[in-house]
């Protein structure tokens, strides 16, 4: 059976298999979430939420946000390079132009602490209690930069009773993973916990030009220490210290061979026998490059019950570091030299000669946050109010090493050759200070009807300094030439400051139908602050900021459990209007050798659609879970050079996406039990630019994953066989175009499989 045939039949195959199972007295378990910053049954929360507990995460083999994304309706995640993951919910996200002042559209929190830089959202997650994805603007309780949604990650807390676990995994591609924890009481009032994680994977993208050059190798490790102290019954303190690092070879990108001058050049090299045609997981690079990320943080959470009111304080400090160096095209310099060309005029080609472009990033950031929150409840009223403060300092250097004398001369004139080789970079220093006050209350008008209203006011100031330089480089030492009278540095330097203020609100009416259903209607707004695009002599935007992004979301939904609590269906129908949407645009620059991409505001956009999640217990042992998302998106108003793209679809917004999974639990009497799971994932084509260029889009793809696990009778040992992408589907994590060269693709990992052994002591 072909992959395309299986893609169409897999969901119906799963459903048909399930229908032959007999029913029993199985009942749905309650799912507890904290989407409204209090513990509640998922079915009572009038928000579109996908929740995964510890067991669900283990069965699906999820260890990072990307694993959550493929299983959450309306959620997509791409990766240009490991330092810049791209989180999109309902077609809205942040692609990033390298701005130190840039923000995310999807806010991520770990134990209530905001993850401020995009590199942190892609780090490994371990010893996790639950992950919740809140879809749609969440500006009231979760704050700025949740204009598309929020991700709420909760780790497992320490216990006074002794607990420990060790998990060892080995698989193909040299994959190894060791993780575990030890938890227990230090005194009768203090519990401590240490969690560790270490992971390795070999490269999966290789060069046909130089077999010794490989991309995609990864080594990561993480540690978390927690102390929980309860001096009195009404006061609990949780101290968390964490550290993680992630080291990889350069970006695992491959050049597109279906359009542009890059494709033409590679075809000519293949026709001459200079190189063979690269496969899906191959490129033509002669440079391995590297990526290095580091994160460390500390937080203190206090919960103090004062009568009927609880005071919560969360204080945190986080430091992030990211460093990256890679070939801009992953094509060897010798191929460019022999086959590269420049189209000087229509139909007129000039040999390009020497052409080398290498990209680099060096970023450090520090974030301090403080949140105070009061919460209370009575028979009819649940309420909370709070204050939030954050200060972030980010220093970022981003640029490229460039050596192409002919191209530089063609663009810059005779003096252009003096700037080849050269370094074109932006040194950015940004300080963001944010203040917010918020509150939300839910009032029960009757036993069945509740009304909720919340509001938040945010003020944010950004102080930004940019030093953009283009400096010639010595061909002997490889270092910038300082003070050379023939090639003085080109500079664009400025200091700017801007303040943004925004109120956001949320209003909800929800009605309980009987004992097992709830319907709701809501209106909510979101806010994503503005910023400044990085500027270099090749792409100067001077001191013009891009403005804040605003959203209004209208949504109706239903959450129901039926058929004797064996079927759960949650649905949402929504329409979100965005104003001043922040999008990447190619900088209009007649003197740019390679025009940069920068963030600008682009008028209005609409995202509307339907989301559905379902769970059905055919028996105590056989469970079906599935989800579906339909997205209809459009750029309604675009200005400037993007005017002709009006009416196109939003980025990373597949029209259809769905998942279907069957889990079967087989008791073996006194010999333990077996658990099996098979899962199917499908996503439609997703465009990667406002122009909706097909060759730069991510084509549709489908994945089949599986797991078979044996658990000992005492339930302290587990051995599992697992596989991801079992049909070895070839698909991309990210595509982007580079006119006039064509497109660059970032392929996902091929089929992976392995064995995991877990020991627990509770």
XYZ file of C-alpha atoms in Angstrom:
762
model
C 0.000 0.000 0.000
C 1.412 3.413 -0.945
C 1.937 6.156 1.616
C -0.687 8.349 -0.068
C -3.273 5.557 0.054
C -2.506 4.854 3.698
C -2.779 8.588 4.450
C -6.377 8.574 3.227
C -7.426 5.286 4.833
C -5.645 5.329 8.194
C -8.261 7.250 10.233
C -11.105 5.054 8.993
C -8.991 1.933 9.641
C -8.489 2.988 13.249
C -12.182 3.746 13.735
C -13.290 0.500 12.071
C -10.962 -1.559 14.253
C -12.391 0.097 17.347
C -16.004 -0.551 16.323
C -15.543 -4.322 16.553
C -14.683 -4.093 20.245
C -17.457 -4.716 22.752
C -18.517 -2.057 25.246
C -18.196 -2.365 29.023
C -18.618 -0.203 32.078
C -15.565 1.942 31.327
C -15.877 5.577 32.391
C -13.922 8.698 31.535
C -11.403 9.953 34.074
C -11.470 13.560 35.194
C -8.735 15.775 33.673
C -7.548 18.564 35.968
C -6.140 21.725 34.368
C -4.958 25.126 35.598
C -5.814 27.113 32.466
C -7.541 29.745 34.628
C -4.745 29.612 37.251
C -6.797 27.403 39.537
C -7.311 23.637 39.543
C -10.494 22.722 37.624
C -12.024 19.908 35.638
C -11.186 20.409 31.951
C -14.872 19.989 31.088
C -15.793 22.985 33.276
C -13.291 25.416 31.700
C -14.764 27.683 28.959
C -11.511 27.846 26.979
C -10.245 25.744 24.064
C -7.611 23.701 25.925
C -5.645 20.594 25.008
C -4.298 18.908 28.142
C -1.796 16.054 28.389
C -0.925 14.457 31.703
C 2.203 12.502 32.579
C 0.866 9.176 31.306
C -0.283 10.672 27.988
C 3.118 12.289 27.461
C 4.893 8.983 28.114
C 2.662 6.943 25.801
C 3.089 9.472 22.968
C 6.852 9.779 23.535
C 6.664 13.557 23.993
C 9.769 15.274 25.365
C 9.456 18.769 23.877
C 6.900 21.263 22.607
C 7.151 20.027 19.009
C 5.706 16.693 20.131
C 2.764 18.524 21.670
C 2.220 20.616 18.536
C 1.547 17.710 16.165
C -1.130 16.378 18.537
C -2.910 19.658 19.284
C -5.569 20.985 16.880
C -4.555 24.307 15.344
C -0.975 24.162 16.699
C 2.049 24.095 14.352
C 5.740 24.353 15.140
C 8.607 24.910 12.732
C 12.332 25.341 13.142
C 14.600 27.486 10.986
C 17.500 26.688 13.293
C 17.477 25.342 16.869
C 17.828 28.859 18.318
C 14.659 30.058 16.550
C 11.734 27.635 16.941
C 8.482 29.007 15.550
C 5.265 28.398 17.486
C 1.983 29.051 15.643
C -1.556 28.613 16.952
C -4.455 29.088 14.525
C -2.072 30.546 11.939
C -0.565 33.196 14.221
C 3.007 33.085 15.506
C 6.418 34.704 15.432
C 8.934 33.855 12.759
C 11.590 36.202 14.090
C 13.953 38.544 12.262
C 16.713 38.357 14.849
C 15.460 41.348 16.817
C 16.652 41.544 20.406
C 13.404 43.397 21.113
C 11.206 40.823 19.366
C 8.470 38.903 21.166
C 6.598 35.625 20.837
C 2.946 35.307 19.812
C 2.556 32.096 21.815
C 3.537 32.594 25.445
C 5.138 29.627 27.196
C 5.284 29.180 30.967
C 7.040 26.527 33.046
C 5.677 26.390 36.596
C 4.280 29.890 36.103
C 7.595 31.360 34.884
C 7.616 33.011 31.444
C 10.028 31.626 28.823
C 11.211 34.879 27.281
C 13.404 33.904 24.298
C 12.427 31.603 21.450
C 15.440 29.316 21.960
C 14.028 28.302 25.341
C 10.776 27.018 23.849
C 12.593 24.229 22.009
C 14.576 22.844 24.943
C 14.024 19.320 26.287
C 11.225 18.828 28.826
C 11.542 16.133 31.494
C 9.851 15.016 34.712
C 6.671 16.786 33.597
C 3.304 16.485 35.328
C 1.203 18.079 32.574
C 1.244 20.309 29.510
C -1.727 22.475 28.554
C -2.151 24.375 25.288
C -4.627 27.268 25.502
C -5.782 28.349 22.051
C -6.795 31.904 21.241
C -5.770 35.181 22.957
C -5.086 34.734 26.686
C -4.180 38.306 27.570
C -6.103 38.626 30.846
C -4.463 36.011 33.063
C -1.391 35.028 31.030
C -0.358 38.485 29.917
C 1.389 39.980 26.916
C 2.570 37.899 24.003
C -0.231 35.348 24.376
C -1.996 36.908 21.389
C -2.271 33.482 19.702
C -2.371 31.328 22.818
C -0.351 30.037 25.745
C 1.494 26.873 26.762
C 1.364 25.966 30.441
C 3.954 23.373 31.540
C 3.845 21.984 35.078
C 6.688 19.906 36.500
C 6.273 17.152 39.097
C 6.705 18.512 42.609
C 8.782 16.982 45.427
C 7.188 14.464 47.794
C 7.791 13.709 51.466
C 7.604 9.997 50.652
C 10.662 8.517 48.950
C 10.255 8.166 45.191
C 12.737 7.513 42.414
C 12.750 6.619 38.754
C 15.322 5.798 36.095
C 14.626 5.595 32.370
C 17.179 4.427 29.783
C 16.594 4.546 26.016
C 18.604 3.440 22.985
C 17.586 3.700 19.342
C 18.695 4.147 15.769
C 20.602 7.250 14.644
C 22.798 6.647 17.689
C 19.966 7.829 19.923
C 20.466 7.517 23.679
C 18.497 9.092 26.498
C 18.927 8.746 30.246
C 16.575 10.494 32.628
C 15.477 10.061 36.194
C 14.709 11.640 39.537
C 15.040 11.131 43.271
C 12.485 12.674 45.626
C 11.848 12.470 49.350
C 11.556 14.173 52.693
C 14.556 15.973 54.166
C 12.592 16.775 57.324
C 8.916 16.360 58.116
C 8.311 19.811 56.604
C 10.853 19.936 53.754
C 10.738 17.770 50.631
C 13.505 17.748 48.047
C 13.837 16.500 44.505
C 16.583 16.170 41.902
C 15.691 15.477 38.250
C 18.266 14.771 35.534
C 18.150 14.286 31.761
C 20.809 13.493 29.131
C 20.195 12.929 25.423
C 22.256 12.246 22.291
C 21.407 11.785 18.621
C 23.716 11.393 15.628
C 23.461 13.513 12.501
C 20.716 12.794 9.985
C 21.674 15.196 7.152
C 24.900 14.430 5.283
C 26.818 16.210 2.533
C 27.293 14.612 -0.890
C 30.167 17.029 -1.526
C 32.129 16.124 1.614
C 30.992 12.915 3.375
C 32.717 14.044 6.570
C 30.352 17.026 6.898
C 27.134 16.164 8.736
C 24.300 18.149 10.293
C 21.709 17.454 12.973
C 23.857 15.843 15.679
C 22.592 16.751 19.146
C 23.831 16.498 22.729
C 21.649 17.905 25.482
C 21.472 17.678 29.238
C 19.348 19.183 31.968
C 19.056 19.247 35.741
C 16.375 20.546 38.083
C 16.521 20.786 41.871
C 13.407 21.565 43.910
C 12.801 22.174 47.599
C 9.266 22.418 48.951
C 8.846 23.817 52.457
C 5.640 23.970 54.491
C 6.444 25.704 57.804
C 2.740 25.960 58.701
C -0.373 24.356 57.261
C -1.378 27.533 55.410
C 1.978 28.411 53.805
C 3.876 26.492 51.110
C 7.128 27.577 49.466
C 8.612 25.942 46.353
C 12.187 26.782 45.342
C 13.280 25.602 41.894
C 16.770 25.739 40.384
C 17.241 24.536 36.817
C 19.989 24.256 34.231
C 19.988 22.932 30.675
C 22.256 22.985 27.652
C 21.880 21.855 24.066
C 24.808 21.504 21.643
C 24.359 20.604 17.981
C 26.080 20.730 14.656
C 24.959 23.465 12.255
C 21.469 23.923 10.854
C 20.304 20.728 9.150
C 19.148 22.589 6.031
C 19.161 21.501 2.395
C 18.998 23.747 -0.690
C 15.810 23.664 -2.712
C 16.238 22.210 -6.192
C 12.867 23.076 -7.693
C 13.119 26.823 -8.423
C 15.528 29.750 -8.586
C 19.150 30.195 -9.616
C 20.304 27.865 -6.839
C 18.416 24.966 -8.411
C 19.796 25.798 -11.864
C 23.361 25.890 -10.541
C 23.061 22.532 -8.779
C 21.511 20.920 -11.850
C 24.470 22.066 -13.978
C 26.930 20.681 -11.431
C 25.105 17.338 -11.518
C 24.988 17.282 -15.322
C 28.773 17.730 -15.382
C 29.249 14.947 -12.859
C 30.834 17.339 -10.361
C 28.435 16.135 -7.639
C 25.614 13.636 -7.585
C 22.075 14.738 -6.872
C 21.420 14.997 -3.149
C 18.752 12.888 -1.500
C 16.080 14.215 0.835
C 18.383 14.208 3.873
C 21.483 15.379 2.005
C 23.029 18.711 1.049
C 26.154 20.015 -0.684
C 27.880 21.655 2.272
C 31.572 21.885 3.099
C 30.950 23.479 6.524
C 29.564 21.688 9.572
C 28.931 24.711 11.782
C 27.527 24.551 15.305
C 24.673 25.587 17.578
C 24.968 25.958 21.337
C 22.210 26.913 23.796
C 22.218 27.255 27.559
C 19.499 28.085 30.066
C 19.628 28.525 33.811
C 17.019 29.820 36.184
C 15.753 30.108 39.720
C 12.221 30.669 40.966
C 10.428 30.878 44.284
C 6.694 30.297 44.518
C 4.780 31.086 47.723
C 1.169 30.074 48.370
C -0.347 31.485 51.570
C -3.934 30.727 52.560
C -5.343 33.679 54.503
C -8.838 32.687 55.462
C -10.893 32.425 52.276
C -8.181 34.172 50.242
C -4.941 32.753 48.808
C -1.927 34.966 48.160
C 0.469 33.648 45.516
C 3.879 35.125 44.783
C 6.154 33.940 41.960
C 9.656 35.425 41.789
C 12.037 34.299 39.050
C 15.346 35.002 37.365
C 16.294 33.364 34.071
C 19.461 33.567 31.958
C 19.635 32.343 28.365
C 22.548 31.984 25.964
C 22.492 31.007 22.289
C 25.369 30.785 19.807
C 25.124 29.645 16.189
C 27.361 29.504 13.087
C 26.332 27.882 9.821
C 26.638 27.953 6.051
C 23.915 30.223 4.713
C 23.017 27.825 1.865
C 24.776 24.550 2.813
C 26.396 24.538 -0.630
C 30.178 24.201 -0.939
C 32.170 27.253 -2.049
C 33.725 25.297 -4.922
C 30.299 24.583 -6.419
C 29.466 28.290 -6.316
C 32.834 29.145 -7.869
C 32.443 26.769 -10.810
C 28.710 26.877 -11.489
C 27.296 29.930 -9.755
C 26.014 32.741 -11.945
C 24.531 36.203 -11.711
C 21.698 37.300 -13.997
C 22.990 40.756 -14.932
C 20.011 41.315 -17.256
C 17.112 39.178 -18.484
C 18.721 36.218 -20.235
C 22.262 37.487 -19.573
C 24.300 35.361 -17.146
C 27.647 36.317 -15.653
C 29.778 33.733 -13.781
C 29.535 34.459 -10.073
C 33.007 33.317 -9.091
C 33.838 33.197 -5.399
C 30.718 33.170 -3.226
C 30.677 32.322 0.471
C 28.002 33.304 3.005
C 28.045 32.170 6.634
C 25.450 33.208 9.213
C 26.151 33.687 12.908
C 24.217 34.507 16.097
C 25.473 35.257 19.594
C 22.791 36.133 22.147
C 22.584 36.555 25.918
C 19.511 37.530 27.903
C 18.514 37.955 31.537
C 14.936 38.133 32.760
C 13.580 39.001 36.202
C 9.862 38.626 36.915
C 7.622 39.160 39.915
C 3.944 38.288 40.114
C 1.587 38.781 43.055
C -1.856 37.235 42.832
C -4.814 37.162 45.233
C -7.552 34.595 44.687
C -10.742 33.885 46.555
C -14.061 32.164 46.212
C -17.488 31.938 47.772
C -20.613 30.004 46.920
C -21.344 32.160 43.875
C -18.124 34.062 43.158
C -14.611 33.004 42.123
C -12.137 35.830 41.618
C -8.456 36.693 41.316
C -6.438 39.873 40.916
C -2.761 40.579 40.613
C 0.252 42.658 39.682
C 3.076 41.689 37.341
C 6.536 43.143 36.742
C 9.264 42.026 34.345
C 12.629 43.376 33.256
C 14.582 41.766 30.441
C 18.060 42.647 29.172
C 19.108 41.131 25.852
C 22.351 41.515 23.942
C 22.352 39.979 20.495
C 24.873 39.930 17.657
C 23.579 38.626 14.361
C 25.081 38.884 10.934
C 26.917 37.176 8.139
C 30.390 36.671 6.794
C 30.284 37.478 3.103
C 32.871 36.859 0.368
C 31.606 37.456 -3.177
C 33.615 40.205 -4.926
C 31.754 40.036 -8.236
C 28.322 40.214 -6.629
C 29.459 43.008 -4.287
C 30.767 45.002 -7.239
C 27.564 44.450 -9.190
C 25.412 45.714 -6.294
C 27.610 48.363 -4.652
C 29.643 49.549 -7.625
C 33.452 49.540 -8.034
C 34.024 49.991 -4.300
C 32.033 46.821 -3.593
C 35.036 44.566 -4.114
C 36.741 46.302 -1.181
C 34.026 44.859 1.063
C 34.608 41.271 0.018
C 35.310 39.511 2.259
C 33.397 41.430 4.905
C 31.321 41.013 8.037
C 27.863 42.585 8.025
C 26.322 42.502 11.486
C 23.948 44.154 13.934
C 24.994 44.523 17.562
C 21.779 44.964 19.530
C 21.204 45.872 23.159
C 17.616 45.927 24.388
C 16.041 46.481 27.793
C 12.333 45.764 28.165
C 10.470 46.852 31.285
C 6.896 45.671 31.685
C 4.183 46.435 34.259
C 0.703 44.948 34.403
C -2.361 44.849 36.646
C -5.051 42.243 36.067
C -8.176 40.723 37.504
C -10.887 38.237 36.633
C -14.120 37.135 38.311
C -16.628 34.370 37.631
C -20.134 34.765 39.058
C -22.776 32.026 39.164
C -26.101 33.621 38.263
C -27.807 30.266 38.697
C -26.640 26.723 39.313
C -26.161 26.358 35.566
C -25.234 29.816 34.246
C -21.881 31.511 34.915
C -20.567 34.870 33.732
C -16.858 35.698 33.651
C -15.183 39.021 33.052
C -11.483 39.794 33.225
C -9.245 42.690 32.272
C -5.557 43.495 32.205
C -3.619 46.681 31.607
C -0.038 46.400 30.366
C 2.607 49.075 29.925
C 5.875 48.147 28.305
C 8.936 50.258 27.548
C 11.817 49.194 25.320
C 15.199 50.914 25.267
C 17.034 49.745 22.185
C 20.520 50.407 20.845
C 21.654 49.197 17.440
C 25.182 49.248 16.053
C 25.120 47.983 12.510
C 28.496 47.673 10.830
C 29.918 46.336 7.595
C 33.652 45.847 7.917
C 36.163 44.383 5.486
C 37.986 41.238 6.590
C 41.618 40.294 6.090
C 41.849 37.289 3.744
C 44.962 36.228 5.685
C 43.830 36.410 9.324
C 40.068 36.293 8.804
C 39.711 39.210 11.239
C 38.036 42.583 10.591
C 40.400 45.283 9.329
C 40.161 48.248 11.672
C 41.030 51.714 10.408
C 41.771 50.717 6.807
C 41.516 54.003 4.823
C 40.489 52.157 1.675
C 37.571 50.348 3.286
C 36.267 52.350 6.241
C 33.510 50.588 8.212
C 29.986 51.319 7.068
C 27.847 52.054 10.105
C 24.270 52.666 11.171
C 24.042 53.460 14.893
C 21.076 54.699 16.897
C 19.534 54.700 20.377
C 15.745 54.688 20.619
C 13.030 54.235 23.219
C 9.345 53.472 22.833
C 6.462 52.725 25.199
C 3.390 50.671 24.394
C 0.230 50.564 26.523
C -2.667 48.203 26.026
C -5.786 47.040 27.869
C -6.969 43.491 27.197
C -10.190 41.842 28.335
C -12.082 38.561 28.370
C -15.839 38.061 28.718
C -17.480 34.624 28.887
C -20.924 33.180 29.423
C -21.081 29.440 30.020
C -24.095 27.238 30.671
C -24.140 23.699 32.071
C -26.570 21.442 30.241
C -27.444 18.608 32.572
C -24.602 17.027 34.526
C -22.225 16.261 31.681
C -22.269 19.109 29.143
C -21.281 22.750 29.033
C -21.623 25.346 26.281
C -19.913 28.710 26.228
C -19.542 31.919 24.250
C -16.567 34.215 24.741
C -14.913 37.376 23.504
C -11.252 38.034 24.274
C -8.517 40.406 23.165
C -4.773 39.917 22.960
C -1.720 42.146 22.787
C 1.804 41.619 21.496
C 4.145 44.530 22.039
C 6.048 46.275 19.282
C 9.791 46.508 18.829
C 12.674 47.435 16.568
C 14.087 45.509 13.632
C 17.866 44.997 13.626
C 19.677 47.315 11.224
C 22.885 46.844 9.268
C 24.396 48.922 6.454
C 22.878 46.379 4.056
C 19.390 46.764 5.492
C 18.872 49.895 7.537
C 15.445 50.643 8.969
C 16.929 53.403 11.105
C 14.895 53.972 14.256
C 11.379 53.209 13.026
C 9.618 50.748 15.360
C 7.042 48.199 14.365
C 3.868 48.657 16.398
C 1.978 46.381 18.753
C -0.152 43.565 17.372
C -3.757 43.319 18.590
C -6.349 40.568 18.353
C -10.072 40.130 18.992
C -11.306 36.553 19.288
C -14.978 35.515 19.226
C -15.608 31.896 20.122
C -18.390 29.470 20.915
C -17.733 26.003 22.219
C -19.161 22.878 23.735
C -17.671 20.325 26.110
C -19.687 17.185 26.657
C -19.401 13.712 28.127
C -22.052 11.201 27.092
C -22.918 7.536 26.608
C -22.470 6.683 30.301
C -19.260 8.725 30.435
C -17.552 6.742 27.693
C -17.485 9.491 25.055
C -16.004 12.955 25.487
C -16.245 15.568 22.724
C -14.899 19.104 22.989
C -15.436 21.549 20.129
C -14.746 25.212 19.432
C -15.778 27.521 16.585
C -13.827 30.763 16.445
C -13.044 33.888 14.468
C -10.023 36.044 15.309
C -9.392 39.481 13.801
C -5.819 40.770 13.960
C -4.772 44.390 13.529
C -1.230 45.545 12.763
C -0.149 41.941 12.343
C 3.632 41.658 12.615
C 5.013 39.840 9.568
C 8.398 39.321 7.963
C 9.035 41.410 4.874
C 12.050 41.560 2.617
C 13.724 44.919 3.094
C 13.443 47.070 -0.038
C 17.057 47.915 -0.717
C 18.702 48.560 -4.081
C 22.170 48.427 -2.501
C 21.695 45.179 -0.553
C 23.802 42.221 -1.628
C 21.337 39.852 0.056
C 18.225 41.816 1.155
C 17.405 41.004 4.803
C 14.053 39.988 6.226
C 12.675 42.388 8.830
C 9.497 42.629 10.899
C 6.874 45.189 9.907
C 3.174 45.703 10.542
C 0.878 44.505 7.812
C -2.675 45.689 8.340
C -5.422 43.149 9.078
C -5.710 39.396 9.040
C -8.473 36.924 9.871
C -8.212 33.412 11.254
C -11.382 31.384 11.660
C -12.159 27.741 11.960
C -13.393 24.718 13.851
C -11.557 22.493 16.332
C -12.638 19.144 17.717
C -11.156 16.716 20.239
C -12.709 13.361 21.069
C -12.041 10.425 23.372
C -14.073 7.213 23.316
C -13.735 4.283 25.698
C -14.903 1.237 23.751
C -14.024 -0.938 26.737
C -12.009 -0.599 29.918
C -9.002 -1.547 27.815
C -9.545 -0.030 24.361
C -9.504 3.757 23.959
C -9.761 5.923 20.865
C -8.543 9.540 20.858
C -8.655 11.953 17.972
C -8.587 15.604 17.017
C -9.400 17.716 13.986
C -8.777 21.352 13.075
C -10.095 23.291 10.096
C -8.457 26.668 9.475
C -9.611 29.385 7.083
C -7.158 32.287 7.156
C -6.606 35.412 5.082
C -4.443 38.502 4.902
C -7.209 41.087 4.547
C -5.109 44.244 4.332
C -1.416 44.430 3.507
C 0.484 47.587 2.767
C 3.556 48.559 0.787
C 5.376 45.841 -1.101
C 2.958 43.193 0.253
C -0.181 44.787 -1.223
C -0.390 42.159 -3.961
C -0.470 39.392 -1.333
C -3.861 40.456 0.047
C -6.276 37.540 0.073
C -3.538 34.952 0.602
C -3.389 32.466 3.462
C -1.495 33.022 6.710
C 1.798 31.310 7.446
C 1.842 27.905 9.117
C -1.931 27.567 8.837
C -2.769 24.159 7.310
C -6.402 24.083 6.228
C -6.905 20.570 7.617
C -5.043 18.752 10.368
C -6.102 15.694 12.305
C -4.874 12.905 14.562
C -6.292 9.489 15.417
C -4.939 7.007 17.943
C -5.902 3.670 19.463
C -4.575 2.513 22.824
C -5.082 -1.043 24.077
C -4.413 -2.317 27.606
C -4.042 -6.115 27.905
C -3.865 -7.613 31.432
C -1.715 -10.758 31.667
C -3.013 -11.962 35.007
C -0.210 -12.288 37.537
C 2.382 -11.736 34.803
C 1.827 -8.010 34.351
C 0.220 -6.335 31.376
C 0.844 -5.067 27.852
C 0.009 -1.634 26.493
C -0.022 -0.835 22.789
C -0.686 2.367 20.922
C -0.822 3.281 17.244
C -1.212 6.872 16.114
C -1.803 8.654 12.825
C -1.063 12.369 12.255
C -1.906 14.422 9.157
C -1.306 18.067 8.260
C -2.204 19.897 5.046
C 0.166 22.089 3.079
C 1.293 25.154 5.031
C 2.593 28.301 3.341
C 5.701 29.977 4.734
C 5.348 33.504 3.343
C 2.715 36.102 2.556
C 3.115 35.442 -1.189
C 2.035 31.787 -0.735
C 4.854 30.498 -2.950
C 4.334 26.776 -3.510
C 8.001 25.780 -3.752
C 8.674 27.456 -0.391
C 5.643 25.898 1.341
C 5.675 22.852 3.610
C 3.843 20.137 1.634
C 1.179 17.983 3.254
C 2.480 15.079 5.288
C 1.308 12.212 7.456
C 3.019 10.299 10.243
C 2.431 6.916 11.830
C 3.784 6.347 15.333
C 3.569 3.289 17.552
C 4.459 1.917 20.969
C 4.332 -1.500 22.657
C 5.107 -1.710 26.390
C 5.295 -4.481 28.978
C 4.818 -3.619 32.673
C 5.748 -5.984 35.500
C 3.105 -7.242 37.975
C 4.436 -4.885 40.671
C 4.298 -2.031 38.125
C 7.852 -0.967 38.944
C 9.459 -2.174 35.689
C 8.474 -1.261 32.152
C 10.074 -2.203 28.830
C 8.765 -0.510 25.688
C 9.434 -0.662 21.977
C 8.573 2.535 20.140
C 8.739 3.997 16.673
C 8.153 7.461 15.261
C 7.419 8.191 11.616
C 7.259 4.450 11.006
C 6.535 4.820 7.275
C 9.616 7.049 6.915
C 7.654 10.014 5.562
C 9.873 12.729 4.096
C 8.620 16.102 5.300
C 9.927 19.509 6.292
C 10.034 21.401 9.573
C 10.519 24.720 7.805
C 10.989 26.237 4.354
C 11.986 29.743 3.396
C 12.688 31.557 0.157
C 15.763 33.620 -0.671
C 15.118 35.517 -3.918
C 16.594 35.178 -6.468
C 18.339 32.023 -5.276
C 15.233 29.930 -4.534
C 14.369 28.158 -1.294
C 16.074 26.516 1.658
C 14.423 23.488 3.315
C 14.847 22.096 6.829
C 13.927 18.384 6.737
C 12.530 16.577 9.761
C 14.236 13.501 11.139
C 13.603 10.233 9.276
C 12.108 7.111 10.856
C 13.300 6.546 14.416
C 12.792 3.559 16.698
C 14.186 2.258 19.928
C 13.894 0.448 23.242
C 13.152 2.106 26.598
C 13.552 0.523 30.034
C 12.009 2.265 33.061
C 12.338 1.471 36.757
C 10.282 3.276 39.391
C 10.270 3.094 43.161
C 7.215 4.671 44.803
